[in-house]
Coordinates of C-alpha atoms in Angstrom, one line a residue:
X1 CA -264.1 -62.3 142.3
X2 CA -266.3 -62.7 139.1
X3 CA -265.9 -65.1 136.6
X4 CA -264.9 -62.8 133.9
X5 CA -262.4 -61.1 136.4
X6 CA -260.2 -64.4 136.9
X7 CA -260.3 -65.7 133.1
X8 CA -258.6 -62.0 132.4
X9 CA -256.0 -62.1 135.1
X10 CA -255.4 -66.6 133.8
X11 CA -254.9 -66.1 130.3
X12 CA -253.1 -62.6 130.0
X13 CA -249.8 -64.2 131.1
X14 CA -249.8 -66.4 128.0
X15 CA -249.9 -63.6 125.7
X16 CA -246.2 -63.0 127.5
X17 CA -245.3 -66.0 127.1
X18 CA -245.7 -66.4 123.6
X19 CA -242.8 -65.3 121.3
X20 CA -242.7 -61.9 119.4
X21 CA -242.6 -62.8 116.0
X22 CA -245.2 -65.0 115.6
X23 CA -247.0 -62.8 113.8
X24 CA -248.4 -65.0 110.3
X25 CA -245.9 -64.6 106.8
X26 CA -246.8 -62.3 104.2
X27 CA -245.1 -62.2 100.9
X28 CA -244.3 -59.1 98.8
X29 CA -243.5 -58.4 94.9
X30 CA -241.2 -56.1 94.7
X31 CA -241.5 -54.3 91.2
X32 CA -243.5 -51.0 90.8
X33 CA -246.8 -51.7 89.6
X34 CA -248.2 -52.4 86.8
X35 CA -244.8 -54.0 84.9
X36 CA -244.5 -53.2 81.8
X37 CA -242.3 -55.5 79.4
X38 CA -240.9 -54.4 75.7
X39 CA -241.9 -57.5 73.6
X40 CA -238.7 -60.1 73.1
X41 CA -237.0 -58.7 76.7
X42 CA -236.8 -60.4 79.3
X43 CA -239.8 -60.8 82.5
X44 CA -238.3 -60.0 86.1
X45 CA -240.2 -60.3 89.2
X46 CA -238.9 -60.7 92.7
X47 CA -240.6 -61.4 95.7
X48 CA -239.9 -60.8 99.3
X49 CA -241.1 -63.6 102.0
X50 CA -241.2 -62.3 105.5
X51 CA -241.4 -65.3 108.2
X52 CA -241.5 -65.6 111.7
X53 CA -239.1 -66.9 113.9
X54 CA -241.0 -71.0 113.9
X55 CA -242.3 -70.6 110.4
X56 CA -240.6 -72.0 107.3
X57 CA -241.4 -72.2 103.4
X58 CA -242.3 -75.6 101.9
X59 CA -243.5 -74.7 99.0
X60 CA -244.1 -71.8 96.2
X61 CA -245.6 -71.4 93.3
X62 CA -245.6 -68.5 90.6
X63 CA -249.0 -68.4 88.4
X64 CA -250.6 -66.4 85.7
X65 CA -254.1 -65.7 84.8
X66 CA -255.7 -62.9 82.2
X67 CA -256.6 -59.2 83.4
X68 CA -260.1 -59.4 82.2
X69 CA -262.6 -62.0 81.4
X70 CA -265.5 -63.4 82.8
X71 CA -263.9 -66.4 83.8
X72 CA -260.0 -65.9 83.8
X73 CA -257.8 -69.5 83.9
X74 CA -255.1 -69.5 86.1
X75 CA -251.9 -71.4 84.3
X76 CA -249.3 -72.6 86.4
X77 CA -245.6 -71.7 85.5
X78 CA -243.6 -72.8 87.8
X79 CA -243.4 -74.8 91.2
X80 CA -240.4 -74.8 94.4
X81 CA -241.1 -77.4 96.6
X82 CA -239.3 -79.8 99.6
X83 CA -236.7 -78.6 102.5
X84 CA -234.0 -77.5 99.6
X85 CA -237.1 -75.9 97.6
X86 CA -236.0 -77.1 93.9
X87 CA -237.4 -75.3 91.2
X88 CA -239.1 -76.2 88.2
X89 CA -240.7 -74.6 85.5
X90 CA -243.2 -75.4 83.2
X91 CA -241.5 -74.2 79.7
X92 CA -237.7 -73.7 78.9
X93 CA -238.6 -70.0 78.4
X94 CA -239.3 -69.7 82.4
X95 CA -236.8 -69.7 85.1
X96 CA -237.4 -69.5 88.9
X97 CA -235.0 -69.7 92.0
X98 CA -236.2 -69.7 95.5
X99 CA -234.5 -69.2 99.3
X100 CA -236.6 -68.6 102.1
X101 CA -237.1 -64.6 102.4
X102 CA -236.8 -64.1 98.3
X103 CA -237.8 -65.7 95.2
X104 CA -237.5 -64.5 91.8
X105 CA -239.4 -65.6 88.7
X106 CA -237.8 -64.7 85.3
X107 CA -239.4 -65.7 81.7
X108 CA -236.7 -64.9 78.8
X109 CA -238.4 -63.8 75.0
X110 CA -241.6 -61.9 76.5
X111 CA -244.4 -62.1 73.8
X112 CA -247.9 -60.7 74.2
X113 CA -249.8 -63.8 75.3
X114 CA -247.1 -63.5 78.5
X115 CA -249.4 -60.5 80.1
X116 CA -251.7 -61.1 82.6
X117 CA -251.9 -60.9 86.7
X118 CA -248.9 -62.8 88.3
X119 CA -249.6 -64.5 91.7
X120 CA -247.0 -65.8 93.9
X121 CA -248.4 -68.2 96.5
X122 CA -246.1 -69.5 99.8
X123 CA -247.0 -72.4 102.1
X124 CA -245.6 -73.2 105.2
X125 CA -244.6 -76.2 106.9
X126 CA -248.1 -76.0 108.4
X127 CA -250.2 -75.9 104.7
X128 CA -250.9 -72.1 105.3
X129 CA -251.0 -69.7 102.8
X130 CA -250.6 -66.4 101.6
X131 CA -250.1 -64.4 98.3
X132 CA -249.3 -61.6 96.5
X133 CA -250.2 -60.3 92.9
X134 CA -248.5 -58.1 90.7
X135 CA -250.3 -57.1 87.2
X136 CA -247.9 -56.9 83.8
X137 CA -248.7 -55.9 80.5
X138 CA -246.8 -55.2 77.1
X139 CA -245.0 -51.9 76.4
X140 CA -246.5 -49.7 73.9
X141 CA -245.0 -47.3 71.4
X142 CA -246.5 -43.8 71.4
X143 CA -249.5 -43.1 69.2
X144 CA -251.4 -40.1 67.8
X145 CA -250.0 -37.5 69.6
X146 CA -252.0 -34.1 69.0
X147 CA -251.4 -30.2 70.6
X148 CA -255.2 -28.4 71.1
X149 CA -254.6 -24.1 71.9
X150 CA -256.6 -22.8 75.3
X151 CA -257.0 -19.6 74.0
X152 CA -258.1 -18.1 77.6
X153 CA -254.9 -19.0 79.0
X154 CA -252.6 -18.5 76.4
X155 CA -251.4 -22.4 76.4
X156 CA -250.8 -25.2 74.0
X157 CA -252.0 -28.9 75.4
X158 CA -250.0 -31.8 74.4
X159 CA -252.0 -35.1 73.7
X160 CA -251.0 -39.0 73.7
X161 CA -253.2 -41.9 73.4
X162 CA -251.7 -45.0 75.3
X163 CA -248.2 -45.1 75.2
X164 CA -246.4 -46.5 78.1
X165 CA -243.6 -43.8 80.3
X166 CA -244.7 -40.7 77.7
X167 CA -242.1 -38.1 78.1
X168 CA -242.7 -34.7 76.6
X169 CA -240.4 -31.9 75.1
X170 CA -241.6 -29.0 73.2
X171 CA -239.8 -27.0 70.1
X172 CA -240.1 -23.5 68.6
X173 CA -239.4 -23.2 65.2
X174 CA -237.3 -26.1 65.1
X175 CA -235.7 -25.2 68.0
X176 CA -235.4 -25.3 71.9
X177 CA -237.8 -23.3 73.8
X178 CA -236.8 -20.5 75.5
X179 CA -238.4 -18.1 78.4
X180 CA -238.8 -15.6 75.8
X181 CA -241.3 -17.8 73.9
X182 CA -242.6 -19.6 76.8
X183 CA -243.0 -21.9 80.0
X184 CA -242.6 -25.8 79.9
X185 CA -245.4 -27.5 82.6
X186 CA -243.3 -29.7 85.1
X187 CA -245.0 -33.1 83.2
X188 CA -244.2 -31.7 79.7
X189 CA -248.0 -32.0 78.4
X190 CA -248.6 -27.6 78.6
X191 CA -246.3 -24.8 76.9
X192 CA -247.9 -21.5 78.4
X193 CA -247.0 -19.3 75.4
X194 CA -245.2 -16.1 76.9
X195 CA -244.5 -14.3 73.4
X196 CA -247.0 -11.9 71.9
X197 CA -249.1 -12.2 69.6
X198 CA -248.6 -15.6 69.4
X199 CA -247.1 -16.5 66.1
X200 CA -244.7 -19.3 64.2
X201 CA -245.2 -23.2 64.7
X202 CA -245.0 -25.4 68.0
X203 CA -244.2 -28.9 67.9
X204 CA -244.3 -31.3 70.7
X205 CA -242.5 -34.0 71.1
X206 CA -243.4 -37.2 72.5
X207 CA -241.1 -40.6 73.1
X208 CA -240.6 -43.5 75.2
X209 CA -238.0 -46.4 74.6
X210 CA -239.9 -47.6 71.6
X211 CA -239.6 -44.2 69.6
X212 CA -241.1 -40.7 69.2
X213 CA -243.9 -39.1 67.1
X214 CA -244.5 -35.3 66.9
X215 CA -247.9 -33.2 66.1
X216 CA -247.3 -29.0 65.2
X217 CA -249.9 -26.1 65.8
X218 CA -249.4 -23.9 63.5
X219 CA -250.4 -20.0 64.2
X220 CA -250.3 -17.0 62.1
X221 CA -246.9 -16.2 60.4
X222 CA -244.8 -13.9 62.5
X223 CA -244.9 -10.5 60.6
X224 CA -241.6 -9.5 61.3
X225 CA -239.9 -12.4 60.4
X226 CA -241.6 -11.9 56.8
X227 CA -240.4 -8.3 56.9
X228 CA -236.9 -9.3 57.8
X229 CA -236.4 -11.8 55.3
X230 CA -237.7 -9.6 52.2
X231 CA -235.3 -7.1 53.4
X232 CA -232.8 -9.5 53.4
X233 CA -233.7 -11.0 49.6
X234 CA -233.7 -7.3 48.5
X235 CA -230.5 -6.3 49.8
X236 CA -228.7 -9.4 48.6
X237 CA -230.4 -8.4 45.0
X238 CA -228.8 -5.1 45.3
X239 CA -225.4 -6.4 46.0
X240 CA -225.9 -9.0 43.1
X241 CA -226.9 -6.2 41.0
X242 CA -224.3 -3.9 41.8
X243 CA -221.5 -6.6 41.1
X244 CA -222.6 -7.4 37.6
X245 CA -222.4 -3.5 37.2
X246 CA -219.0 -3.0 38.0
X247 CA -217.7 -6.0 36.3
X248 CA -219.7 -4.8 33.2
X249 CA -218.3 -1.2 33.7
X250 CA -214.6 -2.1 33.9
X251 CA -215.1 -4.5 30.6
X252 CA -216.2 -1.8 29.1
X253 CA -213.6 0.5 30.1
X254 CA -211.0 -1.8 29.2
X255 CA -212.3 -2.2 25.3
X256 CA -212.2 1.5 25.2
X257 CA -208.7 1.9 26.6
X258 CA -207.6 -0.5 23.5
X259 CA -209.5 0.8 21.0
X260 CA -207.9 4.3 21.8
X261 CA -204.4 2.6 21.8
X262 CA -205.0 0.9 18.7
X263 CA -205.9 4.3 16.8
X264 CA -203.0 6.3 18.6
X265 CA -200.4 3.0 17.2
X266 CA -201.7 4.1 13.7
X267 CA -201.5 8.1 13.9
X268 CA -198.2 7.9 14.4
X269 CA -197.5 5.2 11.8

């Protein structure tokens, strides 16, 4: 029997032996990412610790550094350490609270200087390691929003420069589209314009939880809605007209009736 042989057959039983979930910790945040945060709100992140069965925390730590830079600081902000893991952060506005398979940093009165890439660091009772990042920046209103016309395809194109969660609605003439007028793209951005020729103005919307703004292509006016309304203006002109008429007529007739009265009183005086 070879050497190689009788090392396999000695150490494979101790891969039995050893328990199942000794696999090494890992540590998760749990919010989608990136995080963004409406200045003067409140910062949540939660993390998830996943031990083995012989591992145990002894210490965390929540940090912060910039997004870019050549050489980003990293600035502590708060620290859980010993067998009950107590807390403590490193400014009133900044809260933590740790167990052993969760912790969850909070900082109340976010401000602009608060954004950066968050790291969460756990240590076992051995001095091991690992941790997890989550990036968070500040949530923006919507800016310049503009509508450009594909002409080959018959579609308006709805623009936004860098506002955060852009949702977009479109309006016809100051109203809702319909299917007569067109079709709404499933992400709001494209109206493919249905109605022909393509006439009127489209506006599209755009709004998050800061606000909206709104940008309007204007086409060619709609030649029967100019032809409708002049027939409208004249008609209500005619009415006008012929009121005045009659009210005019019956004064008239009325004078006459007492002037003939008047001239009969005296005949027969």
């Amino acid at each position: 029997m070879d050497l190689q042989y009788f090392l396999c057959w000695r150490v494979a039983p101790l891969f039995f032996l050893m328990p199942c979930g000794l696999q090494s910790m890992s540590v998760h945040i749990l919010s989608e990412q990136p995080v963004h945060v409406i200045p003067g709100s409140r910062l949540v992140l939660k993390a998830r610790i996943e031990l083995g069965p012989l591992e145990e925390v002894s210490m965390v730590t929540w940090e912060r550094e910039p997004e870019t830079g050549i050489a980003p600081v990293r600035v502590r902000l708060a620290t859980c350490a010993g067998r009950s893991l107590k807390c403590a952060g490193t400014r009133p506005t900044v809260d933590v609270n740790t167990e052993q398979q969760e912790t969850t940093l909070q900082i109340n009165r976010y401000s602009r200087e608060d954004g950066g890439v968050y790291a969460v660091t756990v240590t076992d009772h051995t001095g091991a390691t690992t941790t997890a990042h989550c990036i968070v920046r500040e949530y923006e209103a919507v800016h310049h929003v503009s509508v450009s016309i594909n002409v080959s395809h018959s579609s308006l194109v709805c623009g936004e420069a860098w506002g955060t969660d852009p949702s977009f609605s479109w309006l016809y003439e100051r109203a809702a589209i319909t299917t007569t007028v067109g079709k709404i793209s499933n992400d709001g951005t494209t109206l493919v314009v249905t109605m022909t020729p393509i006439c009127g103005h489209f506006t599209c919307m755009v709004s998050n939880k800061l606000g909206y703004n709104t940008a309007t292509y204007t086409a060619a006016p709609c030649e029967g809605r100019g032809t409708t309304a002049a027939v409208v203006c004249l008609v209500l002109l005619l009415l006008v007209a012929g009121v005045l008429a009659f009210l005019l007529w019956r004064k008239h007739r009325h004078n006459n009736r007492g002037e003939r009265l008047h001239e009969h009183l005296d005949d027969t005086i």
